[in-house]
Amino acid sequence: MAAPCCRAAAPGAATSCRSATNGLSGTPIKTGSGAGQSFPRSSRILRSADFRTVYDNGTRVSGPLFAAFCMARRESGQAGVRIGLTVPKALGGAVVRNRIKRRFRAAFRLHRADWTHIDWDIVFNPRKAAILAPFADLERTLARVIEKCGHLS
């Protein structure tokens, strides 16, 4: 007898089905010495007011994979770069948009410790090219833009 369809299977069995998120995204999997990298709340832009402030007062820096808005932070309580991501619906459905965000966060997480000397808020707006870009290109472009923002002051 054939295996049951995912929809007909028990609720817990649906996790074994292939879905759009099971495909390879090119994002490295955390293993070994790099597994301790984190992305704490202090490194994220979370409030709408903070996003609006960066958009209104920040400097636009464009790259092939995204546009970024950079703004120097004036409060001394936080050190390092804070990032925010705004992925428009025009890039695709929720699965595609979430994959883009996961890849950006992973690229940022790999080098976050290198940018503790830069006190900037940066909002990234990915472009369509970021969907299929190799992870190494995404990582390199992200690092280049953050360093460029750090030298704007």
PDB file of N, CA and C in Angstrom, residues 96-137:
ATOM      1  N   VAL A  96       9.107  32.974   0.082  1.00  0.00           N
ATOM      2  CA  VAL A  96      10.247  33.626  -0.575  1.00  0.00           C
ATOM      3  C   VAL A  96      10.756  34.777   0.274  1.00  0.00           C
ATOM      4  N   ARG A  97       9.852  35.603   0.784  1.00  0.00           N
ATOM      5  CA  ARG A  97      10.262  36.758   1.599  1.00  0.00           C
ATOM      6  C   ARG A  97      10.955  36.304   2.875  1.00  0.00           C
ATOM      7  N   ASN A  98      10.450  35.276   3.519  1.00  0.00           N
ATOM      8  CA  ASN A  98      11.074  34.780   4.741  1.00  0.00           C
ATOM      9  C   ASN A  98      12.436  34.164   4.458  1.00  0.00           C
ATOM     10  N   ARG A  99      12.593  33.501   3.315  1.00  0.00           N
ATOM     11  CA  ARG A  99      13.892  32.930   2.958  1.00  0.00           C
ATOM     12  C   ARG A  99      14.917  34.043   2.760  1.00  0.00           C
ATOM     13  N   ILE A 100      14.512  35.132   2.101  1.00  0.00           N
ATOM     14  CA  ILE A 100      15.418  36.269   1.907  1.00  0.00           C
ATOM     15  C   ILE A 100      15.849  36.819   3.265  1.00  0.00           C
ATOM     16  N   LYS A 101      14.900  36.984   4.179  1.00  0.00           N
ATOM     17  CA  LYS A 101      15.227  37.521   5.496  1.00  0.00           C
ATOM     18  C   LYS A 101      16.158  36.592   6.265  1.00  0.00           C
ATOM     19  N   ARG A 102      15.911  35.292   6.184  1.00  0.00           N
ATOM     20  CA  ARG A 102      16.789  34.328   6.868  1.00  0.00           C
ATOM     21  C   ARG A 102      18.212  34.411   6.337  1.00  0.00           C
ATOM     22  N   ARG A 103      18.354  34.534   5.028  1.00  0.00           N
ATOM     23  CA  ARG A 103      19.682  34.592   4.422  1.00  0.00           C
ATOM     24  C   ARG A 103      20.404  35.883   4.815  1.00  0.00           C
ATOM     25  N   PHE A 104      19.689  37.024   4.845  1.00  0.00           N
ATOM     26  CA  PHE A 104      20.301  38.287   5.260  1.00  0.00           C
ATOM     27  C   PHE A 104      20.733  38.208   6.715  1.00  0.00           C
ATOM     28  N   ARG A 105      19.869  37.668   7.570  1.00  0.00           N
ATOM     29  CA  ARG A 105      20.228  37.554   8.984  1.00  0.00           C
ATOM     30  C   ARG A 105      21.428  36.639   9.175  1.00  0.00           C
ATOM     31  N   ALA A 106      21.490  35.544   8.412  1.00  0.00           N
ATOM     32  CA  ALA A 106      22.624  34.625   8.525  1.00  0.00           C
ATOM     33  C   ALA A 106      23.917  35.306   8.089  1.00  0.00           C
ATOM     34  N   ALA A 107      23.873  36.071   7.000  1.00  0.00           N
ATOM     35  CA  ALA A 107      25.065  36.783   6.530  1.00  0.00           C
ATOM     36  C   ALA A 107      25.507  37.821   7.559  1.00  0.00           C
ATOM     37  N   PHE A 108      24.553  38.521   8.153  1.00  0.00           N
ATOM     38  CA  PHE A 108      24.877  39.517   9.174  1.00  0.00           C
ATOM     39  C   PHE A 108      25.464  38.843  10.409  1.00  0.00           C
ATOM     40  N   ARG A 109      24.865  37.751  10.812  1.00  0.00           N
ATOM     41  CA  ARG A 109      25.285  37.031  12.018  1.00  0.00           C
ATOM     42  C   ARG A 109      26.734  36.559  11.922  1.00  0.00           C
ATOM     43  N   LEU A 110      27.161  36.169  10.726  1.00  0.00           N
ATOM     44  CA  LEU A 110      28.522  35.664  10.554  1.00  0.00           C
ATOM     45  C   LEU A 110      29.592  36.717  10.851  1.00  0.00           C
ATOM     46  N   HIS A 111      29.274  37.994  10.619  1.00  0.00           N
ATOM     47  CA  HIS A 111      30.284  39.046  10.754  1.00  0.00           C
ATOM     48  C   HIS A 111      29.928  40.113  11.779  1.00  0.00           C
ATOM     49  N   ARG A 112      28.866  39.903  12.546  1.00  0.00           N
ATOM     50  CA  ARG A 112      28.407  40.918  13.493  1.00  0.00           C
ATOM     51  C   ARG A 112      29.504  41.347  14.459  1.00  0.00           C
ATOM     52  N   ALA A 113      30.330  40.440  14.903  1.00  0.00           N
ATOM     53  CA  ALA A 113      31.396  40.757  15.852  1.00  0.00           C
ATOM     54  C   ALA A 113      32.451  41.679  15.251  1.00  0.00           C
ATOM     55  N   ASP A 114      32.584  41.684  13.922  1.00  0.00           N
ATOM     56  CA  ASP A 114      33.567  42.540  13.255  1.00  0.00           C
ATOM     57  C   ASP A 114      33.138  44.003  13.226  1.00  0.00           C
ATOM     58  N   TRP A 115      31.857  44.271  13.452  1.00  0.00           N
ATOM     59  CA  TRP A 115      31.337  45.629  13.296  1.00  0.00           C
ATOM     60  C   TRP A 115      30.909  46.260  14.609  1.00  0.00           C
ATOM     61  N   THR A 116      31.532  45.900  15.706  1.00  0.00           N
ATOM     62  CA  THR A 116      31.162  46.482  16.995  1.00  0.00           C
ATOM     63  C   THR A 116      31.600  47.938  17.103  1.00  0.00           C
ATOM     64  N   HIS A 117      32.544  48.366  16.281  1.00  0.00           N
ATOM     65  CA  HIS A 117      33.042  49.741  16.309  1.00  0.00           C
ATOM     66  C   HIS A 117      32.161  50.701  15.507  1.00  0.00           C
ATOM     67  N   ILE A 118      31.168  50.190  14.789  1.00  0.00           N
ATOM     68  CA  ILE A 118      30.298  51.019  13.948  1.00  0.00           C
ATOM     69  C   ILE A 118      28.943  51.128  14.627  1.00  0.00           C
ATOM     70  N   ASP A 119      28.552  52.326  15.050  1.00  0.00           N
ATOM     71  CA  ASP A 119      27.252  52.541  15.703  1.00  0.00           C
ATOM     72  C   ASP A 119      26.267  53.123  14.704  1.00  0.00           C
ATOM     73  N   TRP A 120      25.684  52.256  13.899  1.00  0.00           N
ATOM     74  CA  TRP A 120      24.768  52.665  12.843  1.00  0.00           C
ATOM     75  C   TRP A 120      23.506  51.825  12.889  1.00  0.00           C
ATOM     76  N   ASP A 121      22.411  52.436  12.431  1.00  0.00           N
ATOM     77  CA  ASP A 121      21.185  51.701  12.142  1.00  0.00           C
ATOM     78  C   ASP A 121      21.116  51.599  10.627  1.00  0.00           C
ATOM     79  N   ILE A 122      20.893  50.395  10.114  1.00  0.00           N
ATOM     80  CA  ILE A 122      20.849  50.179   8.676  1.00  0.00           C
ATOM     81  C   ILE A 122      19.601  49.365   8.344  1.00  0.00           C
ATOM     82  N   VAL A 123      18.799  49.877   7.405  1.00  0.00           N
ATOM     83  CA  VAL A 123      17.616  49.165   6.934  1.00  0.00           C
ATOM     84  C   VAL A 123      17.887  48.703   5.517  1.00  0.00           C
ATOM     85  N   PHE A 124      17.702  47.406   5.275  1.00  0.00           N
ATOM     86  CA  PHE A 124      17.939  46.814   3.962  1.00  0.00           C
ATOM     87  C   PHE A 124      16.620  46.551   3.257  1.00  0.00           C
ATOM     88  N   ASN A 125      16.572  46.916   1.988  1.00  0.00           N
ATOM     89  CA  ASN A 125      15.443  46.613   1.107  1.00  0.00           C
ATOM     90  C   ASN A 125      15.966  45.718  -0.013  1.00  0.00           C
ATOM     91  N   PRO A 126      15.781  44.406   0.089  1.00  0.00           N
ATOM     92  CA  PRO A 126      16.304  43.501  -0.927  1.00  0.00           C
ATOM     93  C   PRO A 126      15.633  43.707  -2.286  1.00  0.00           C
ATOM     94  N   ARG A 127      16.400  43.406  -3.334  1.00  0.00           N
ATOM     95  CA  ARG A 127      15.891  43.444  -4.705  1.00  0.00           C
ATOM     96  C   ARG A 127      15.695  42.014  -5.185  1.00  0.00           C
ATOM     97  N   LYS A 128      15.068  41.864  -6.337  1.00  0.00           N
ATOM     98  CA  LYS A 128      14.809  40.529  -6.895  1.00  0.00           C
ATOM     99  C   LYS A 128      16.075  39.705  -7.052  1.00  0.00           C
ATOM    100  N   ALA A 129      17.185  40.362  -7.354  1.00  0.00           N
ATOM    101  CA  ALA A 129      18.447  39.643  -7.551  1.00  0.00           C
ATOM    102  C   ALA A 129      18.887  38.904  -6.288  1.00  0.00           C
ATOM    103  N   ALA A 130      18.434  39.340  -5.112  1.00  0.00           N
ATOM    104  CA  ALA A 130      18.831  38.701  -3.858  1.00  0.00           C
ATOM    105  C   ALA A 130      18.200  37.325  -3.685  1.00  0.00           C
ATOM    106  N   ILE A 131      17.135  37.049  -4.412  1.00  0.00           N
ATOM    107  CA  ILE A 131      16.440  35.768  -4.264  1.00  0.00           C
ATOM    108  C   ILE A 131      17.336  34.609  -4.699  1.00  0.00           C
ATOM    109  N   LEU A 132      17.985  34.755  -5.839  1.00  0.00           N
ATOM    110  CA  LEU A 132      18.788  33.662  -6.385  1.00  0.00           C
ATOM    111  C   LEU A 132      20.288  33.860  -6.236  1.00  0.00           C
ATOM    112  N   ALA A 133      20.694  34.950  -5.610  1.00  0.00           N
ATOM    113  CA  ALA A 133      22.127  35.232  -5.465  1.00  0.00           C
ATOM    114  C   ALA A 133      22.792  34.188  -4.571  1.00  0.00           C
ATOM    115  N   PRO A 134      24.002  33.772  -4.930  1.00  0.00           N
ATOM    116  CA  PRO A 134      24.732  32.851  -4.045  1.00  0.00           C
ATOM    117  C   PRO A 134      24.981  33.511  -2.691  1.00  0.00           C
ATOM    118  N   PHE A 135      25.006  32.693  -1.647  1.00  0.00           N
ATOM    119  CA  PHE A 135      25.168  33.231  -0.303  1.00  0.00           C
ATOM    120  C   PHE A 135      26.463  34.023  -0.160  1.00  0.00           C
ATOM    121  N   ALA A 136      27.530  33.581  -0.797  1.00  0.00           N
ATOM    122  CA  ALA A 136      28.815  34.286  -0.708  1.00  0.00           C
ATOM    123  C   ALA A 136      28.701  35.704  -1.266  1.00  0.00           C
ATOM    124  N   ASP A 137      27.958  35.876  -2.356  1.00  0.00           N
ATOM    125  CA  ASP A 137      27.753  37.221  -2.923  1.00  0.00           C
ATOM    126  C   ASP A 137      26.940  38.087  -1.976  1.00  0.00           C
TER     127      ASP A 137
END
